[in-house]
Tab-separated table of N, CA and C in Angstrom:
chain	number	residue	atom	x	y	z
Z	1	UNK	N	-11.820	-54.764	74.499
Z	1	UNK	CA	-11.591	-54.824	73.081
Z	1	UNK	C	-12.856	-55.167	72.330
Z	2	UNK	N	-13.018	-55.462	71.174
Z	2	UNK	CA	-14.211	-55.372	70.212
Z	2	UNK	C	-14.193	-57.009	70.507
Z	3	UNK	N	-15.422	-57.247	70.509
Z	3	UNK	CA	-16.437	-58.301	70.190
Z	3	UNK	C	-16.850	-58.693	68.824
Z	4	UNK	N	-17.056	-60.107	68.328
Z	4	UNK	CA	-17.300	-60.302	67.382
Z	4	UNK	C	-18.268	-61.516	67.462
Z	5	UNK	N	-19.577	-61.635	66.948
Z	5	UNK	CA	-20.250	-62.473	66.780
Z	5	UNK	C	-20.136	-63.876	65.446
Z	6	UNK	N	-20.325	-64.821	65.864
Z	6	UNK	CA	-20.117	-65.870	64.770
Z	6	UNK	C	-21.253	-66.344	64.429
Z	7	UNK	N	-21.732	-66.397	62.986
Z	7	UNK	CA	-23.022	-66.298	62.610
Z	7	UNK	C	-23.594	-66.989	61.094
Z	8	UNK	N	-22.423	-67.703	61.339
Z	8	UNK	CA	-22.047	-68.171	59.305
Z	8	UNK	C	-22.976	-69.543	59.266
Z	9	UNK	N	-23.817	-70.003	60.631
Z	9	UNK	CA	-24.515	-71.638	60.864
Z	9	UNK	C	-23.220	-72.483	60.826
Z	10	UNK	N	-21.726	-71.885	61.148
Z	10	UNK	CA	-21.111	-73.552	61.074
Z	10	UNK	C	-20.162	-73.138	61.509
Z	11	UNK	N	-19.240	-73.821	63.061
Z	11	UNK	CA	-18.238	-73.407	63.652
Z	11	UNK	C	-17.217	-72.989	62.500
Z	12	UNK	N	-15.841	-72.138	63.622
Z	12	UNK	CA	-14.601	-71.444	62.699
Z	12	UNK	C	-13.366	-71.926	63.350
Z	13	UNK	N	-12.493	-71.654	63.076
Z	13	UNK	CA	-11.435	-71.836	63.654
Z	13	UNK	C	-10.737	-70.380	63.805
Z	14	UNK	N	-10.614	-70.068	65.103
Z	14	UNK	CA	-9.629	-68.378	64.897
Z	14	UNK	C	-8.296	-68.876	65.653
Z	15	UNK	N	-7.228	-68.203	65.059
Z	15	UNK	CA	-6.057	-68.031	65.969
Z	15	UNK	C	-5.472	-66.813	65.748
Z	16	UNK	N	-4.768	-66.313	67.104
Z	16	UNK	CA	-3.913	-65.189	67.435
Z	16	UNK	C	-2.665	-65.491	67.213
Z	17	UNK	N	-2.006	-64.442	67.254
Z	17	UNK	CA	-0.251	-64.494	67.529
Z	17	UNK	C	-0.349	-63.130	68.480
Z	18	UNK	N	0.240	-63.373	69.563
Z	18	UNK	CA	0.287	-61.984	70.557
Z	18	UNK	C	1.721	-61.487	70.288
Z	19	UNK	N	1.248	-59.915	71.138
Z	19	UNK	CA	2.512	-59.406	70.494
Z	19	UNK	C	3.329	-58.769	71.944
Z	20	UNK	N	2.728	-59.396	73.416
Z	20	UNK	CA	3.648	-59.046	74.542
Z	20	UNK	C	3.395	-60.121	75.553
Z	21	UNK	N	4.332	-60.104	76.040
Z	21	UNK	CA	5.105	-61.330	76.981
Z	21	UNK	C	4.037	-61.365	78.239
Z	22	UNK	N	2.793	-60.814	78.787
Z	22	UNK	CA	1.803	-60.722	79.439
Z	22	UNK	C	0.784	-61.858	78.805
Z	23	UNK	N	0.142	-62.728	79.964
Z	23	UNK	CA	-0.713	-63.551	79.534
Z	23	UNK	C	-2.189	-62.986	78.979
Z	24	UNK	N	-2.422	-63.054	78.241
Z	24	UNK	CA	-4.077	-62.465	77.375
Z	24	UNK	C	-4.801	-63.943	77.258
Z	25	UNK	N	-6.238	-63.686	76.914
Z	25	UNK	CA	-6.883	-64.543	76.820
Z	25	UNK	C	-7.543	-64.200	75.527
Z	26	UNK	N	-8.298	-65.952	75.112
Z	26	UNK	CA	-8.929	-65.823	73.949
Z	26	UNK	C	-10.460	-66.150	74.743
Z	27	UNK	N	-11.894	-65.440	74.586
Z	27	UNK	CA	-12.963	-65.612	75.413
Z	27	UNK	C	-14.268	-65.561	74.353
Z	28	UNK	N	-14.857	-66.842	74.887
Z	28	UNK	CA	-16.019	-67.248	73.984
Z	28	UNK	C	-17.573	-66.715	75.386
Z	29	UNK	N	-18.067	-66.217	74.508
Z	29	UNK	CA	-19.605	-66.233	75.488
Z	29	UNK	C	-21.063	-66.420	74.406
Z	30	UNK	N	-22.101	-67.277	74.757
Z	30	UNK	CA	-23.220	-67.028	74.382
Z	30	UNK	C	-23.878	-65.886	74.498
Z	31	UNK	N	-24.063	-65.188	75.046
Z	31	UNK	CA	-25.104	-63.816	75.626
Z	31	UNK	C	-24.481	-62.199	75.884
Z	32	UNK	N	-23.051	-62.516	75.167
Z	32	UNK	CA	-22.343	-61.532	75.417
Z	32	UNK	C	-22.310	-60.655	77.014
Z	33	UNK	N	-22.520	-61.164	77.931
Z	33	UNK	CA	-22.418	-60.919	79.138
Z	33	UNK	C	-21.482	-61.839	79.886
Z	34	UNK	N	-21.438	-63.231	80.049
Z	34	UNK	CA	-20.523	-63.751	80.864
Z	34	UNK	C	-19.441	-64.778	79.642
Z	35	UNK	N	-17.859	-64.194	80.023
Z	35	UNK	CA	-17.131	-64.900	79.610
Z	35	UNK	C	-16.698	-66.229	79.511
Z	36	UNK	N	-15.828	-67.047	78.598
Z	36	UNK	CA	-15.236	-67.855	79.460
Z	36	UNK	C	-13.946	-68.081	78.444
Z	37	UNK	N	-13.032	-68.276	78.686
Z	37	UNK	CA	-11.668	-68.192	78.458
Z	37	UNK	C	-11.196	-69.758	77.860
Z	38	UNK	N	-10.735	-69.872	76.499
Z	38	UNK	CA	-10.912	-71.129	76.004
Z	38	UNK	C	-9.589	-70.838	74.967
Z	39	UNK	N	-8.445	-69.920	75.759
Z	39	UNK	CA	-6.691	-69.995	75.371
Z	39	UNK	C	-6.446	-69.002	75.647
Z	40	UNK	N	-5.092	-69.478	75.479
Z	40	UNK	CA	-4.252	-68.164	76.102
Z	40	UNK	C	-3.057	-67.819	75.645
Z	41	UNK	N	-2.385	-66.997	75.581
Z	41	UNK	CA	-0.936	-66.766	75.301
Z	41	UNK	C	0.150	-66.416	76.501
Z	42	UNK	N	1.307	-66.349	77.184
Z	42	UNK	CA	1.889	-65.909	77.573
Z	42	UNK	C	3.381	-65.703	77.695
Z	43	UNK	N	3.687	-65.744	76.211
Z	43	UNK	CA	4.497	-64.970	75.369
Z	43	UNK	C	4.169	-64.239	74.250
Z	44	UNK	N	5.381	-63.375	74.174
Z	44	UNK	CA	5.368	-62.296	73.059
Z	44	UNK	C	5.591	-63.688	71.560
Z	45	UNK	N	4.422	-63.175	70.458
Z	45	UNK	CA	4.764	-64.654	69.613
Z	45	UNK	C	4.075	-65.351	69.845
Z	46	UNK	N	3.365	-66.151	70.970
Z	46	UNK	CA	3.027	-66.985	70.933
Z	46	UNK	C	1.771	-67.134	70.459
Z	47	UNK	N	1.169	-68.426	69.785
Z	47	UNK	CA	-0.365	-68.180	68.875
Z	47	UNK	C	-1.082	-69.500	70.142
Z	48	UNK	N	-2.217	-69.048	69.749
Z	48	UNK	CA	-3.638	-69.405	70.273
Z	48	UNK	C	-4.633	-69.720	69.615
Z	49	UNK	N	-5.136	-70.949	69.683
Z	49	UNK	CA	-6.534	-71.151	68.798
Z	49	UNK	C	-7.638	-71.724	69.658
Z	50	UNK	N	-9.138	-71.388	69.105
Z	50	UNK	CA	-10.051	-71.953	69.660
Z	50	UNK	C	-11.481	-72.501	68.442
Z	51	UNK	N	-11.973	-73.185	68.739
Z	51	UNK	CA	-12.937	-73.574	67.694
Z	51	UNK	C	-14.398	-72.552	68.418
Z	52	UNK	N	-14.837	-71.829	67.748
Z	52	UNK	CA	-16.183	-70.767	67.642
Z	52	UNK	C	-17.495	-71.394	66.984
Z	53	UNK	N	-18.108	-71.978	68.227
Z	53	UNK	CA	-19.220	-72.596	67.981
Z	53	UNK	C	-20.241	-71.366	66.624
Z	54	UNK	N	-21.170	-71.911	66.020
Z	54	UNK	CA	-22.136	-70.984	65.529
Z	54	UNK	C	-22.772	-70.156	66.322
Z	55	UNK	N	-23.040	-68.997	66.387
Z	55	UNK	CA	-24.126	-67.944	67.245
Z	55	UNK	C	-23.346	-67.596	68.377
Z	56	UNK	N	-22.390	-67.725	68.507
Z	56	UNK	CA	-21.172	-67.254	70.060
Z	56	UNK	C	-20.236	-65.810	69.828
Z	57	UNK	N	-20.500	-65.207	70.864
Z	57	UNK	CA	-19.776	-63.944	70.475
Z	57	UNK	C	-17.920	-64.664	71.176
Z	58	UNK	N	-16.776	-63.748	70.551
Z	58	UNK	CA	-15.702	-64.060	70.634
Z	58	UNK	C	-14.742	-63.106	70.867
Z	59	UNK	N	-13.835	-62.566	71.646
Z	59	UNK	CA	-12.845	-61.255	71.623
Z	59	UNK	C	-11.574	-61.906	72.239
Z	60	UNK	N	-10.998	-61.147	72.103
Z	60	UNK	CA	-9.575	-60.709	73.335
Z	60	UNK	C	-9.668	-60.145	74.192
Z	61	UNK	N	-9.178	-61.042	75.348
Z	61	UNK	CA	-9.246	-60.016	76.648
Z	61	UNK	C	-9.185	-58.593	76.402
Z	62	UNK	N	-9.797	-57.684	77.285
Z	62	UNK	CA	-9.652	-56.494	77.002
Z	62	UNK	C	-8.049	-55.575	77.345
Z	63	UNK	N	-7.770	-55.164	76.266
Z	63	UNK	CA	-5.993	-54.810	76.562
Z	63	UNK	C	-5.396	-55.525	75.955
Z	64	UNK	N	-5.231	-56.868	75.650
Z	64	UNK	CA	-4.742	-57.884	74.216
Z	64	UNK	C	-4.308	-56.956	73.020
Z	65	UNK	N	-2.731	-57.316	72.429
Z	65	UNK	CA	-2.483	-56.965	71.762
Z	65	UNK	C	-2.033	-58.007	70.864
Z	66	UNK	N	-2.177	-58.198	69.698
Z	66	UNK	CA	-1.945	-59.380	68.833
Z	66	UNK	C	-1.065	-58.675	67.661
Z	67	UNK	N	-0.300	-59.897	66.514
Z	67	UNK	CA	0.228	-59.408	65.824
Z	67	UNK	C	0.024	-60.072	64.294
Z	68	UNK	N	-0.806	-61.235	64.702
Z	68	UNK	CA	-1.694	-61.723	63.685
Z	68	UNK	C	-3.036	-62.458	64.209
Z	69	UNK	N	-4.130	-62.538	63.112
Z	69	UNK	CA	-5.327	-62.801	63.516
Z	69	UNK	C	-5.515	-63.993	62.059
Z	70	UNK	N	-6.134	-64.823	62.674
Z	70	UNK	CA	-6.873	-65.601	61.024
Z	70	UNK	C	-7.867	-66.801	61.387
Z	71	UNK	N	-8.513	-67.160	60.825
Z	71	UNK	CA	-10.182	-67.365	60.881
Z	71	UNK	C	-10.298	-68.554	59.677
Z	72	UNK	N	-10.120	-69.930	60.138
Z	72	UNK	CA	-10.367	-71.087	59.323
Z	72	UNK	C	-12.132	-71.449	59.192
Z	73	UNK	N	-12.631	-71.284	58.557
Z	73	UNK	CA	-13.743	-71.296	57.563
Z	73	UNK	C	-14.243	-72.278	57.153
């Protein structure tokens, strides 16, 4: 799935709501090469949050399907 870099100089807050009963992950990396997994969902519904240091790229496992997204600032 798409990658997103955080770049604003001052952590965020993101959370998901997934939208299938399969566990997905929420994954933070510095260097956009190695992951690391910092929530999860494994229900349909269920939300996930993680705090997004400054300069850290951030996605959904790849295949993650969500049904809301939002980004505390």
């Amino acid at each position: 799935g798409p990658s997103y870099r955080k770049t604003s100089g001052k952590p965020i807050m993101v959370a998901f709501r997934g939208s299938t009963s399969s566990t997905r992950y929420l994954q933070v990396s510095t260097n956009f090469a190695t992951w690391v997994s910092v929530g999860s969902t494994i229900a349909a519904s269920a939300n996930m949050t993680a705090i997004i240091p400054d300069d850290h790229y951030y996605r959904l496992q790849s295949g993650a399907t969500f049904n809301g997204w939002s980004e505390l600032r």
